[in-house]
Amino acid sequence: MELNFENITKSYKNKQVLKGISLTMGTGVYGLLGPNGAGKTTMIRIMADVLRPEKGSVTYNGNDIYAAGDEYRANIGYLPQDVSFYDDFTGRDYLEYSAALKGMEKKRAKERIGELARSVGLSDDLNKKCTAYSGGMQRRLGIAQALLDDPKILILDEPTSGLDPYERIKFRNIISAYAKDRLVLLSTHIVSDVEQIAAQIMMMEHGIIQHVKTCEEYIRMMEGRVWLVNMPAEQLVDYQNRAVISNVRAKDGCMVVRVIEDAKPDGGAVQAVPTLEDAYLYLFNYLPEKNGR
Ligand SMILES: Nc1ncnc2c1ncn2[C@@H]1O[C@H](COP(=O)(O)OP(=O)(O)O)[C@@H](O)[C@H]1O
Ligand SMILES: [Mg+2]
């Protein structure tokens, strides 16, 4: 399987939000990481064929997805970033309705709904109104909807927003198992969502995919760039304005500051084991004064 983006651009009014996206995806989990406003949702909507690009092409196994139309869309499971529910729909109504839209046969739909409700932990809640669900339950219902027809391409936009830590772990396990022979694209600004399951992690900013690497490659790139420095609290304010700080912890009346710097900082710094989050902060250069934070 191969899904290919070739020089995709998209503008809203006169603002270009995608500036030439080219990439190739096969089976496995792809993580799309980037700050709010990077263009993740725009890219995802183009991939899900709910939005057309200005220029460029998207092909699936060599065929233009827009020419293929329904034939392409039959392969897609899509969880939009914002899902709204009809007031009087129960969880079951919503899934049955979604199954009907996908053209699923009734008996199979019923089986899949049962299976998926179990796997996302909603079996006991299917007869309740969606509008009475918590944010996490609505998200899990959305995930079940996206998985209904066993799509070859699963596209999830911020799937874990509103999920608690346990739900997040369960979600990761479902997706990992699912992606064995399928393509899953998952957008998020939460680094730990993709850290453990994505084969490839794309980092996107300002409408461009800036980096595509494995988690291990990002971490290797950060070796020798992450440090722990002890300093008094008074010094921290000034330091925060010049260095990328990924964590601060108080210990024995002092601050232990985790800092990202190319060279060893002064003050008895010791090297720390890097994480994907360090790479994210480093590559997006989260200097407070640069970002106005
Ligand atoms: N329908 C729209 N009309 C105008 N601007 C939009 C629209 N959708 C998104 N944008 C803008 O495009 C940029 C990228 O948005 P989006 O793709 O939602 O980013 P992300 O999902 O990474 O947060 C943002 O600056 C956003 O304000
Ligand atoms: Mg978005």
JSON list of N, CA and C and ligand atoms in Angstrom, two decimals, residues 12-13 15 17 34-43 45 81 157-158, ligand 1:
[
{"chain": "A", "resi": 12, "resn": "TYR", "atom": "N", "xyz": [-6.12, 29.75, 2.67]},
{"chain": "A", "resi": 12, "resn": "TYR", "atom": "CA", "xyz": [-7.41, 30.32, 3.07]},
{"chain": "A", "resi": 12, "resn": "TYR", "atom": "C", "xyz": [-7.29, 31.82, 2.86]},
{"chain": "A", "resi": 13, "resn": "LYS", "atom": "N", "xyz": [-8.19, 32.37, 2.08]},
{"chain": "A", "resi": 13, "resn": "LYS", "atom": "CA", "xyz": [-8.08, 33.78, 1.66]},
{"chain": "A", "resi": 13, "resn": "LYS", "atom": "C", "xyz": [-6.67, 33.98, 1.09]},
{"chain": "A", "resi": 15, "resn": "LYS", "atom": "N", "xyz": [-3.87, 33.56, 2.92]},
{"chain": "A", "resi": 15, "resn": "LYS", "atom": "CA", "xyz": [-2.88, 32.95, 3.78]},
{"chain": "A", "resi": 15, "resn": "LYS", "atom": "C", "xyz": [-2.63, 31.50, 3.37]},
{"chain": "A", "resi": 17, "resn": "VAL", "atom": "N", "xyz": [-1.63, 27.99, 4.07]},
{"chain": "A", "resi": 17, "resn": "VAL", "atom": "CA", "xyz": [-1.48, 27.18, 5.28]},
{"chain": "A", "resi": 17, "resn": "VAL", "atom": "C", "xyz": [-0.79, 25.84, 5.01]},
{"chain": "A", "resi": 34, "resn": "GLY", "atom": "N", "xyz": [2.78, 18.66, 15.78]},
{"chain": "A", "resi": 34, "resn": "GLY", "atom": "CA", "xyz": [3.06, 20.06, 15.49]},
{"chain": "A", "resi": 34, "resn": "GLY", "atom": "C", "xyz": [2.21, 20.96, 16.34]},
{"chain": "A", "resi": 35, "resn": "PRO", "atom": "N", "xyz": [2.64, 22.20, 16.52]},
{"chain": "A", "resi": 35, "resn": "PRO", "atom": "CA", "xyz": [1.87, 23.12, 17.35]},
{"chain": "A", "resi": 35, "resn": "PRO", "atom": "C", "xyz": [0.52, 23.46, 16.72]},
{"chain": "A", "resi": 36, "resn": "ASN", "atom": "N", "xyz": [-0.37, 24.04, 17.49]},
{"chain": "A", "resi": 36, "resn": "ASN", "atom": "CA", "xyz": [-1.65, 24.50, 16.96]},
{"chain": "A", "resi": 36, "resn": "ASN", "atom": "C", "xyz": [-1.41, 25.47, 15.81]},
{"chain": "A", "resi": 37, "resn": "GLY", "atom": "N", "xyz": [-2.17, 25.30, 14.76]},
{"chain": "A", "resi": 37, "resn": "GLY", "atom": "CA", "xyz": [-2.05, 26.20, 13.62]},
{"chain": "A", "resi": 37, "resn": "GLY", "atom": "C", "xyz": [-1.01, 25.76, 12.60]},
{"chain": "A", "resi": 38, "resn": "ALA", "atom": "N", "xyz": [-0.35, 24.62, 12.83]},
{"chain": "A", "resi": 38, "resn": "ALA", "atom": "CA", "xyz": [0.71, 24.15, 11.93]},
{"chain": "A", "resi": 38, "resn": "ALA", "atom": "C", "xyz": [0.17, 23.77, 10.55]},
{"chain": "A", "resi": 39, "resn": "GLY", "atom": "N", "xyz": [-1.08, 23.31, 10.52]},
{"chain": "A", "resi": 39, "resn": "GLY", "atom": "CA", "xyz": [-1.67, 22.85, 9.26]},
{"chain": "A", "resi": 39, "resn": "GLY", "atom": "C", "xyz": [-2.04, 21.37, 9.29]},
{"chain": "A", "resi": 40, "resn": "LYS", "atom": "N", "xyz": [-1.99, 20.76, 10.46]},
{"chain": "A", "resi": 40, "resn": "LYS", "atom": "CA", "xyz": [-2.25, 19.32, 10.57]},
{"chain": "A", "resi": 40, "resn": "LYS", "atom": "C", "xyz": [-3.66, 18.97, 10.10]},
{"chain": "A", "resi": 41, "resn": "THR", "atom": "N", "xyz": [-4.65, 19.69, 10.64]},
{"chain": "A", "resi": 41, "resn": "THR", "atom": "CA", "xyz": [-6.04, 19.38, 10.29]},
{"chain": "A", "resi": 41, "resn": "THR", "atom": "C", "xyz": [-6.29, 19.61, 8.80]},
{"chain": "A", "resi": 42, "resn": "THR", "atom": "N", "xyz": [-5.72, 20.65, 8.25]},
{"chain": "A", "resi": 42, "resn": "THR", "atom": "CA", "xyz": [-5.88, 20.92, 6.82]},
{"chain": "A", "resi": 42, "resn": "THR", "atom": "C", "xyz": [-5.32, 19.77, 5.99]},
{"chain": "A", "resi": 43, "resn": "MET", "atom": "N", "xyz": [-4.14, 19.30, 6.36]},
{"chain": "A", "resi": 43, "resn": "MET", "atom": "CA", "xyz": [-3.53, 18.18, 5.64]},
{"chain": "A", "resi": 43, "resn": "MET", "atom": "C", "xyz": [-4.39, 16.92, 5.77]},
{"chain": "A", "resi": 45, "resn": "ARG", "atom": "N", "xyz": [-7.61, 16.71, 6.37]},
{"chain": "A", "resi": 45, "resn": "ARG", "atom": "CA", "xyz": [-8.89, 16.82, 5.65]},
{"chain": "A", "resi": 45, "resn": "ARG", "atom": "C", "xyz": [-8.69, 16.58, 4.16]},
{"chain": "A", "resi": 81, "resn": "GLN", "atom": "N", "xyz": [-11.40, 16.33, 13.97]},
{"chain": "A", "resi": 81, "resn": "GLN", "atom": "CA", "xyz": [-10.97, 16.93, 15.24]},
{"chain": "A", "resi": 81, "resn": "GLN", "atom": "C", "xyz": [-12.18, 17.31, 16.10]},
{"chain": "A", "resi": 157, "resn": "ASP", "atom": "N", "xyz": [-7.74, 12.69, 13.85]},
{"chain": "A", "resi": 157, "resn": "ASP", "atom": "CA", "xyz": [-7.29, 14.05, 14.13]},
{"chain": "A", "resi": 157, "resn": "ASP", "atom": "C", "xyz": [-7.46, 14.34, 15.62]},
{"chain": "A", "resi": 158, "resn": "GLU", "atom": "N", "xyz": [-6.37, 14.43, 16.33]},
{"chain": "A", "resi": 158, "resn": "GLU", "atom": "CA", "xyz": [-6.37, 14.65, 17.79]},
{"chain": "A", "resi": 158, "resn": "GLU", "atom": "C", "xyz": [-7.24, 13.61, 18.51]},
{"chain": "B", "resi": 1, "resn": "LIG", "atom": "N1", "xyz": [-11.69, 27.21, 7.24]},
{"chain": "B", "resi": 1, "resn": "LIG", "atom": "C1", "xyz": [-10.67, 28.03, 7.50]},
{"chain": "B", "resi": 1, "resn": "LIG", "atom": "N2", "xyz": [-10.71, 29.33, 7.13]},
{"chain": "B", "resi": 1, "resn": "LIG", "atom": "C2", "xyz": [-9.66, 30.15, 7.37]},
{"chain": "B", "resi": 1, "resn": "LIG", "atom": "N3", "xyz": [-8.51, 29.77, 7.98]},
{"chain": "B", "resi": 1, "resn": "LIG", "atom": "C3", "xyz": [-8.41, 28.50, 8.37]},
{"chain": "B", "resi": 1, "resn": "LIG", "atom": "C4", "xyz": [-9.48, 27.55, 8.16]},
{"chain": "B", "resi": 1, "resn": "LIG", "atom": "N4", "xyz": [-9.09, 26.36, 8.66]},
{"chain": "B", "resi": 1, "resn": "LIG", "atom": "C5", "xyz": [-7.84, 26.55, 9.16]},
{"chain": "B", "resi": 1, "resn": "LIG", "atom": "N5", "xyz": [-7.44, 27.83, 8.99]},
{"chain": "B", "resi": 1, "resn": "LIG", "atom": "C6", "xyz": [-6.11, 28.35, 9.39]},
{"chain": "B", "resi": 1, "resn": "LIG", "atom": "O1", "xyz": [-5.12, 27.54, 8.81]},
{"chain": "B", "resi": 1, "resn": "LIG", "atom": "C7", "xyz": [-4.05, 27.33, 9.71]},
{"chain": "B", "resi": 1, "resn": "LIG", "atom": "C8", "xyz": [-3.82, 25.85, 9.94]},
{"chain": "B", "resi": 1, "resn": "LIG", "atom": "O2", "xyz": [-4.94, 25.33, 10.63]},
{"chain": "B", "resi": 1, "resn": "LIG", "atom": "P1", "xyz": [-5.09, 23.79, 10.98]},
{"chain": "B", "resi": 1, "resn": "LIG", "atom": "O3", "xyz": [-4.90, 22.99, 9.74]},
{"chain": "B", "resi": 1, "resn": "LIG", "atom": "O4", "xyz": [-6.38, 23.64, 11.70]},
{"chain": "B", "resi": 1, "resn": "LIG", "atom": "O5", "xyz": [-3.85, 23.55, 11.97]},
{"chain": "B", "resi": 1, "resn": "LIG", "atom": "P2", "xyz": [-3.63, 22.49, 13.14]},
{"chain": "B", "resi": 1, "resn": "LIG", "atom": "O6", "xyz": [-4.58, 21.37, 12.95]},
{"chain": "B", "resi": 1, "resn": "LIG", "atom": "O7", "xyz": [-2.19, 22.08, 13.01]},
{"chain": "B", "resi": 1, "resn": "LIG", "atom": "O8", "xyz": [-3.86, 23.22, 14.42]},
{"chain": "B", "resi": 1, "resn": "LIG", "atom": "C9", "xyz": [-4.39, 28.11, 10.97]},
{"chain": "B", "resi": 1, "resn": "LIG", "atom": "O9", "xyz": [-3.74, 29.33, 10.92]},
{"chain": "B", "resi": 1, "resn": "LIG", "atom": "C10", "xyz": [-5.88, 28.26, 10.88]},
{"chain": "B", "resi": 1, "resn": "LIG", "atom": "O10", "xyz": [-6.29, 29.44, 11.54]}
]
